[in-house]
mmCIF file of C-alpha atoms in Angstrom:
data_model
loop_
_atom_site.group_PDB
_atom_site.id
_atom_site.type_symbol
_atom_site.label_atom_id
_atom_site.label_comp_id
_atom_site.label_asym_id
_atom_site.label_seq_id
_atom_site.Cartn_x
_atom_site.Cartn_y
_atom_site.Cartn_z
ATOM 1 C CA MET A 1 41.747 -34.398 13.582
ATOM 2 C CA LYS A 2 38.487 -34.913 15.446
ATOM 3 C CA SER A 3 37.617 -32.676 18.392
ATOM 4 C CA CYS A 4 34.876 -32.995 20.975
ATOM 5 C CA ASP A 5 31.577 -31.204 20.390
ATOM 6 C CA ASP A 6 32.369 -28.638 23.101
ATOM 7 C CA CYS A 7 35.969 -27.967 22.106
ATOM 8 C CA PRO A 8 36.915 -24.366 22.871
ATOM 9 C CA GLY A 9 39.797 -24.704 20.413
ATOM 10 C CA SER A 10 43.332 -23.402 20.483
ATOM 11 C CA THR A 11 45.089 -23.275 23.850
ATOM 12 C CA LEU A 12 41.884 -23.992 25.801
ATOM 13 C CA CYS A 13 41.435 -27.387 24.144
ATOM 14 C CA SER A 14 41.900 -30.218 26.648
ATOM 15 C CA ALA A 15 43.618 -32.411 24.049
ATOM 16 C CA HIS A 16 46.028 -29.618 23.157
ATOM 17 C CA ASN A 17 46.990 -29.299 26.830
ATOM 18 C CA LEU A 18 47.069 -33.015 27.627
ATOM 19 C CA HIS A 19 49.170 -34.193 24.706
ATOM 20 C CA PRO A 20 52.504 -32.937 26.165
ATOM 21 C CA VAL A 21 51.742 -34.961 29.306
ATOM 22 C CA LEU A 22 51.184 -38.038 27.144
ATOM 23 C CA VAL A 23 54.504 -37.379 25.405
ATOM 24 C CA ARG A 24 56.160 -37.488 28.837
ATOM 25 C CA VAL A 25 54.229 -40.679 29.643
ATOM 26 C CA TYR A 26 55.588 -42.150 26.405
ATOM 27 C CA ASP A 27 59.136 -41.101 27.306
ATOM 28 C CA LEU A 28 58.836 -42.656 30.772
ATOM 29 C CA TYR A 29 57.404 -45.832 29.286
ATOM 30 C CA ARG A 30 60.244 -46.089 26.772
ATOM 31 C CA ALA A 31 62.715 -45.514 29.616
ATOM 32 C CA GLY A 32 61.384 -48.638 31.350
ATOM 33 C CA LYS A 33 58.662 -47.324 33.639
ATOM 34 C CA THR A 34 55.708 -49.493 32.647
ATOM 35 C CA ASP A 35 53.737 -49.483 35.894
ATOM 36 C CA LYS A 36 51.034 -46.822 35.860
ATOM 37 C CA PHE A 37 51.826 -45.733 39.414
ATOM 38 C CA ASP A 38 55.553 -45.428 38.690
ATOM 39 C CA ILE A 39 54.692 -43.268 35.701
ATOM 40 C CA LEU A 40 52.249 -41.144 37.707
ATOM 41 C CA PHE A 41 54.791 -40.568 40.472
ATOM 42 C CA ALA A 42 57.498 -39.747 37.924
ATOM 43 C CA LEU A 43 55.421 -36.988 36.314
ATOM 44 C CA GLY A 44 56.210 -33.500 37.533
ATOM 45 C CA ASP A 45 53.955 -31.166 39.468
ATOM 46 C CA ALA A 46 53.116 -29.212 36.320
ATOM 47 C CA ASP A 47 51.929 -32.413 34.622
ATOM 48 C CA GLU A 48 49.790 -33.326 37.618
ATOM 49 C CA ASP A 49 48.277 -29.833 37.609
ATOM 50 C CA ILE A 50 47.388 -30.217 33.921
ATOM 51 C CA LEU A 51 45.834 -33.637 34.550
ATOM 52 C CA GLU A 52 43.771 -32.269 37.430
ATOM 53 C CA ARG A 53 42.718 -29.147 35.548
ATOM 54 C CA TYR A 54 41.603 -30.868 32.360
ATOM 55 C CA ASN A 55 40.503 -34.302 33.535
ATOM 56 C CA ALA A 56 37.066 -33.068 34.651
ATOM 57 C CA HIS A 57 36.342 -31.561 31.229
ATOM 58 C CA VAL A 58 37.854 -34.202 29.013
ATOM 59 C CA SER A 59 35.944 -36.754 26.978
ATOM 60 C CA ARG A 60 37.148 -39.896 25.237
ATOM 61 C CA VAL A 61 37.386 -37.839 22.034
ATOM 62 C CA CYS A 62 39.730 -35.401 23.811
ATOM 63 C CA TRP A 63 41.932 -38.198 25.155
ATOM 64 C CA THR A 64 42.054 -39.710 21.678
ATOM 65 C CA LYS A 65 43.069 -36.429 20.094
ATOM 66 C CA ALA A 66 45.711 -35.925 22.800
ATOM 67 C CA ALA A 67 47.099 -39.432 22.186
ATOM 68 C CA LEU A 68 47.193 -38.916 18.421
ATOM 69 C CA LEU A 69 48.908 -35.534 18.792
ATOM 70 C CA ALA A 70 51.458 -37.163 21.095
ATOM 71 C CA ILE A 71 52.064 -39.864 18.483
ATOM 72 C CA VAL A 72 52.664 -37.188 15.855
ATOM 73 C CA GLU A 73 55.224 -35.561 18.134
ATOM 74 C CA VAL A 74 57.148 -38.717 19.036
ATOM 75 C CA VAL A 75 57.203 -39.944 15.427
ATOM 76 C CA GLY A 76 58.379 -36.502 14.328
ATOM 77 C CA ARG A 77 61.341 -36.781 16.694
ATOM 78 C CA LEU A 78 62.666 -39.653 14.602
ATOM 79 C CA GLY A 79 63.464 -37.113 11.914
ATOM 80 C CA GLY A 80 66.316 -35.798 14.004
ATOM 81 C CA GLU A 81 67.939 -39.228 14.072
ATOM 82 C CA HIS A 82 68.670 -39.275 10.305
ATOM 83 C CA LEU A 83 67.723 -42.926 9.939
ATOM 84 C CA PRO A 84 68.324 -44.848 6.723
ATOM 85 C CA PRO A 85 65.073 -45.364 4.768
ATOM 86 C CA ASP A 86 64.819 -49.101 5.454
ATOM 87 C CA GLU A 87 65.168 -48.562 9.205
ATOM 88 C CA THR A 88 62.731 -45.635 9.265
ATOM 89 C CA VAL A 89 59.599 -47.732 8.724
ATOM 90 C CA LEU A 90 60.668 -50.172 11.443
ATOM 91 C CA ARG A 91 61.347 -47.364 13.913
ATOM 92 C CA VAL A 92 58.035 -45.646 13.161
ATOM 93 C CA HIS A 93 56.239 -48.958 13.717
ATOM 94 C CA ASP A 94 58.099 -49.464 17.004
ATOM 95 C CA THR A 95 57.351 -45.899 18.100
ATOM 96 C CA VAL A 96 53.620 -46.104 17.377
ATOM 97 C CA SER A 97 53.416 -49.556 19.016
ATOM 98 C CA SER A 98 55.138 -48.225 22.121
ATOM 99 C CA ALA A 99 52.799 -45.244 22.206
ATOM 100 C CA ARG A 100 49.814 -47.603 21.999
ATOM 101 C CA ASP A 101 51.166 -49.539 24.966
ATOM 102 C CA ALA A 102 52.137 -46.438 26.952
ATOM 103 C CA PHE A 103 48.679 -44.901 26.518
ATOM 104 C CA SER A 104 46.758 -48.116 27.208
ATOM 105 C CA ARG A 105 45.710 -46.926 30.691
ATOM 106 C CA PHE A 106 44.158 -43.745 29.312
ATOM 107 C CA PRO A 107 40.587 -43.668 27.956
ATOM 108 C CA TRP A 108 41.483 -43.055 24.335
ATOM 109 C CA SER A 109 40.008 -44.931 21.399
ATOM 110 C CA LEU A 110 42.560 -47.171 19.695
ATOM 111 C CA ASP A 111 40.168 -47.586 16.757
ATOM 112 C CA GLU A 112 40.726 -43.923 15.968
ATOM 113 C CA LEU A 113 44.377 -44.696 15.296
ATOM 114 C CA VAL A 114 43.073 -46.488 12.208
ATOM 115 C CA GLU A 115 40.209 -44.104 11.410
ATOM 116 C CA GLN A 116 42.391 -41.021 11.622
ATOM 117 C CA ALA A 117 45.591 -42.550 10.221
ATOM 118 C CA PRO A 118 45.438 -40.446 7.020
ATOM 119 C CA ASP A 119 45.084 -37.263 9.110
ATOM 120 C CA LEU A 120 47.898 -38.418 11.381
ATOM 121 C CA TYR A 121 50.086 -39.021 8.361
ATOM 122 C CA ALA A 122 49.324 -35.535 7.046
ATOM 123 C CA LEU A 123 50.252 -33.982 10.409
ATOM 124 C CA ILE A 124 53.479 -35.974 10.552
ATOM 125 C CA GLN A 125 54.332 -34.788 7.035
ATOM 126 C CA GLU A 126 53.477 -31.193 7.968
ATOM 127 C CA LYS A 127 55.590 -31.179 11.128
ATOM 128 C CA CYS A 128 58.354 -33.424 9.834
ATOM 129 C CA PRO A 129 61.769 -31.931 10.645
ATOM 130 C CA ASP A 130 63.576 -34.251 8.233
ATOM 131 C CA ALA A 131 62.560 -34.812 4.624
ATOM 132 C CA THR A 132 64.309 -38.198 4.668
ATOM 133 C CA LEU A 133 61.891 -39.467 7.306
ATOM 134 C CA CYS A 134 58.892 -38.209 5.382
ATOM 135 C CA ASP A 135 60.141 -39.585 2.078
ATOM 136 C CA ALA A 136 60.810 -43.038 3.555
ATOM 137 C CA LEU A 137 57.293 -43.380 4.957
ATOM 138 C CA SER A 138 54.453 -43.520 2.441
ATOM 139 C CA LYS A 139 50.869 -42.783 3.365
ATOM 140 C CA ARG A 140 49.783 -46.274 2.368
ATOM 141 C CA ALA A 141 52.512 -47.892 4.496
ATOM 142 C CA PHE A 142 51.628 -45.703 7.480
ATOM 143 C CA VAL A 143 47.892 -46.459 7.296
ATOM 144 C CA LYS A 144 48.633 -50.182 6.971
ATOM 145 C CA MET A 145 51.002 -49.937 9.912
ATOM 146 C CA CYS A 146 48.355 -48.262 12.061
ATOM 147 C CA LYS A 147 45.889 -51.049 11.214
ATOM 148 C CA ASP A 148 48.435 -53.689 12.117
ATOM 149 C CA ILE A 149 49.208 -51.994 15.435
ATOM 150 C CA ALA A 150 45.583 -51.381 16.390
ATOM 151 C CA TYR A 151 44.345 -54.857 15.557
ATOM 152 C CA LYS A 152 47.377 -56.790 16.773
#
């Protein structure tokens, strides 16, 4: 996964710290809060502190990495749902599409969803809590899905 040129790495990385906030943004969006101000007001104080702390030092590359890490996390959650293989691909597509929409107000690069799709797939496979999810989603299908979502 791409990092900015000045990335301090590990727990000091802006993307590493911002991605949990984007996961909460995704959750709020999926719960029906689609207005950016409703989402901002629904975030907790800890999330606002993280946004304030890292926003000054974050580049578009950092926001992109944070968004992609958040996508890995929310797709990985599907593993706990024990979905049948035919439904898995549809749910992954829906999840990534919703993440795209939820993160649309943030300065991340949607093109990187396509460029880094193979790396995203590898991370999803690595962190996958359910082998059924991973087995039902091929790399080729995931990359194609990311292209469809990005260029829709």
